[in-house]
C-alpha positions as CSV (number, residue, x, y, z in Angstrom):
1,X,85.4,93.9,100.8
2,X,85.3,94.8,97.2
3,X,84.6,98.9,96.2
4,X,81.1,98.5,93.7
5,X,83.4,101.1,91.3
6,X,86.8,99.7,92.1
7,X,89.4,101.6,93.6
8,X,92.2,102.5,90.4
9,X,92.3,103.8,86.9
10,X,92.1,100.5,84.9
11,X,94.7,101.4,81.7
12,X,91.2,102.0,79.9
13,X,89.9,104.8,82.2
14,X,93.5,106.2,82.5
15,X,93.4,106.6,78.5
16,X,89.8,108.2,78.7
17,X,91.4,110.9,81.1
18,X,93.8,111.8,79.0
19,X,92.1,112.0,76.4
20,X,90.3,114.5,78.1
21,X,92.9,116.6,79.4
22,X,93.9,116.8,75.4
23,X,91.2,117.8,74.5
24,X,91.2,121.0,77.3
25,X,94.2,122.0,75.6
26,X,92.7,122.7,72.1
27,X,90.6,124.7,74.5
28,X,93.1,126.5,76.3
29,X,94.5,127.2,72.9
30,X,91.3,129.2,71.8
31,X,91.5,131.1,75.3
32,X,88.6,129.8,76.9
33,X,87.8,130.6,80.8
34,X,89.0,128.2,82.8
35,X,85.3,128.1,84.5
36,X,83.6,127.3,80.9
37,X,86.1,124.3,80.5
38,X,85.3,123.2,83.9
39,X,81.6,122.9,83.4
40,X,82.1,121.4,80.0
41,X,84.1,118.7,81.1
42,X,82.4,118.4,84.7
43,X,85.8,118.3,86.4
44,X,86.6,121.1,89.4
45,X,87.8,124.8,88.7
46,X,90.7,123.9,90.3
47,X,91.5,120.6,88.5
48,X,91.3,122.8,85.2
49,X,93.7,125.2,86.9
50,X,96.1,122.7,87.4
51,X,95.9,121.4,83.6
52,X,96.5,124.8,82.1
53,X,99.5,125.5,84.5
54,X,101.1,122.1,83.1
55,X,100.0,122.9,79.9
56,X,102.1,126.4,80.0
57,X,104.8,125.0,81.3
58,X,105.3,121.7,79.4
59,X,102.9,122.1,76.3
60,X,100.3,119.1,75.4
61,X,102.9,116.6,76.4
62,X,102.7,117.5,80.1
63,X,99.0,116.4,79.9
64,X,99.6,113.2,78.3
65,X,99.5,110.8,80.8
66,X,103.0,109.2,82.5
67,X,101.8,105.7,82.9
68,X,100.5,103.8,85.8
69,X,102.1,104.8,89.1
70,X,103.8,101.0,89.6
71,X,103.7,98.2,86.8
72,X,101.3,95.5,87.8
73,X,103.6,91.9,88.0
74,X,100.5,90.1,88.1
75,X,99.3,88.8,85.2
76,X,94.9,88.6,84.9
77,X,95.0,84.8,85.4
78,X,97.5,84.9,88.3
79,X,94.9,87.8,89.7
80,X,92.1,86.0,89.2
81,X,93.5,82.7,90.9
82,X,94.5,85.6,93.7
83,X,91.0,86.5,94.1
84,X,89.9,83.0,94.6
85,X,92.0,81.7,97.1
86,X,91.4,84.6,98.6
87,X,87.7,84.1,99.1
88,X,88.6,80.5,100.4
89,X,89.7,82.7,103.5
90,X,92.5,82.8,105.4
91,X,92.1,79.5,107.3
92,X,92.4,77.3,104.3
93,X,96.1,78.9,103.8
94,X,97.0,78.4,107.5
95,X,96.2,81.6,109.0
96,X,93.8,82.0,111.7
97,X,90.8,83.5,111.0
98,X,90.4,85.4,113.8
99,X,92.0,88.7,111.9
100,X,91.3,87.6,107.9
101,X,93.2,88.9,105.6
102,X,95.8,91.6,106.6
103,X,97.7,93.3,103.6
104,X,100.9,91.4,105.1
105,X,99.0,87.8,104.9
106,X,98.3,88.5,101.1
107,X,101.5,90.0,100.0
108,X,102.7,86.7,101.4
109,X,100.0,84.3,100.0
110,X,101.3,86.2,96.2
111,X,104.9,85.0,97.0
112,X,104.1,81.7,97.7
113,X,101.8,81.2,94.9
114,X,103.3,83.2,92.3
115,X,106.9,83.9,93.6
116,X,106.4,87.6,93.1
117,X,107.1,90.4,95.6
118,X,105.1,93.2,96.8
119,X,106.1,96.0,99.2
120,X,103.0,96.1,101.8
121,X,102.4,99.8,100.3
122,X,102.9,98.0,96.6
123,X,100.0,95.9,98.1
124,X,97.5,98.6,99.5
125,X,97.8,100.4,95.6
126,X,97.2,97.2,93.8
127,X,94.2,96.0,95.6
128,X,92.8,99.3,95.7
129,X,93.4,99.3,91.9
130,X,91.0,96.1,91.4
131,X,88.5,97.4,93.7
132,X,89.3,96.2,97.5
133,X,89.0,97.9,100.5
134,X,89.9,97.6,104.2
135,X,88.0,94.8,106.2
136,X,85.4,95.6,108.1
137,X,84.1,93.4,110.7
138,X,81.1,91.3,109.5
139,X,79.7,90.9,113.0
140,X,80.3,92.1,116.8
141,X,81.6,90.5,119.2
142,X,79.3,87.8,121.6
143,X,80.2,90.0,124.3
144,X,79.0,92.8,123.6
145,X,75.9,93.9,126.0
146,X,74.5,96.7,124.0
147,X,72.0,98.1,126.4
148,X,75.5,99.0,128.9
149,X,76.7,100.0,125.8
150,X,73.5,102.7,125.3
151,X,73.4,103.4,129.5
152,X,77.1,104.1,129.2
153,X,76.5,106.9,126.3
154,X,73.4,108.4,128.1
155,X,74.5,108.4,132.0
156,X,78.3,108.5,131.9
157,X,79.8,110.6,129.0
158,X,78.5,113.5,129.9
159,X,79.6,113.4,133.1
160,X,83.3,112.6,130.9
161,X,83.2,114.8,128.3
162,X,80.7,117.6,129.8
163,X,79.7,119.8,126.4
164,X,82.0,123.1,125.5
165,X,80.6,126.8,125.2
166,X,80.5,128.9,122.9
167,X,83.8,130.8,121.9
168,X,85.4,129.4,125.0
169,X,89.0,130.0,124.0
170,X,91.3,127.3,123.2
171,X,95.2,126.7,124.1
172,X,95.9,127.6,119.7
173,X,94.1,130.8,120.2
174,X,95.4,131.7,123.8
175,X,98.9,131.8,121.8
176,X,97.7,133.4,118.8
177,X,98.0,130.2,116.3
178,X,94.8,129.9,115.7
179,X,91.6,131.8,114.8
180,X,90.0,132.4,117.7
């Protein structure tokens, strides 16, 4: 499933950011409250916090920004023949499609096309990065009976999991770890 906003700062958006964070150092430079830069910028107090603390510490080139987290090795064309053989689906590359594509199946579909390796962490960043997300089932299962399903929730699981009262202490409290 693909994100509608993608999932990563494209080089484009990354520049744009920066750009921004420059530009809250001319203000921290004047003396401006944090809370006035924050609203002027629409970013949190706390993300403005952060940028002035870097900014005393390093000066303007601590904002500037340190390049993308790991180099891409895909090229756009070798991405965009990624994408399609990934929407010919996982059967059509021998896999059954029972499971569809796992993060493992497509790091391994990239070194067979493209002879390029991935770790399967290298993999979650960069398909986050071009918008995809974590499959979610299209459909349920044939099995499924949903009215057991609805007389389980509304005979049984309160006889399971009968509701707590109020300020009924808990075993973090009893040994003064928690709040209670």
């Amino acid at each position: 499933m693909r994100y509608a906003r993608g999932g990563g700062l494209t080089p484009k958006q990354q520049a744009a950011r920066e750009r921004v964070r420059l530009e809250a150092a001319e203000w921290f430079e004047r003396g401006e409250k944090t809370t006035d830069i924050a609203e002027a910028f629409d970013v949190g107090v706390s993300r403005v916090e952060k940028w002035r603390r870097a900014w005393r510490e390093g000066g303007v080139e601590a904002l500037r920004s340190k390049g993308p987290m790991c180099v891409e090795l895909l090229s756009p064309a070798q991405w965009e023949r990624l994408v399609r053989e990934l929407e010919r689906g996982a059967l059509a590359h021998g896999w059954d499609e029972e499971q569809g594509w796992t993060l493992v199946r497509i790091r391994a579909l990239i070194i067979r096309l493209f002879g390029v390796g991935y770790t399967v962490q290298g993999m979650w960043k960069l398909m986050r990065r071009h918008g995809w997300s974590a499959q979610v089932p299209a459909r349920r299962a044939l099995e499924r009976d949903d009215a057991s399903v609805e007389r389980w929730w509304s005979e049984v699981w309160e006889t399971v999991e009968p509701p707590r009262r109020p300020g009924t202490p808990t075993s973090a409290s009893r040994t003064g770890r928690g709040r209670g």
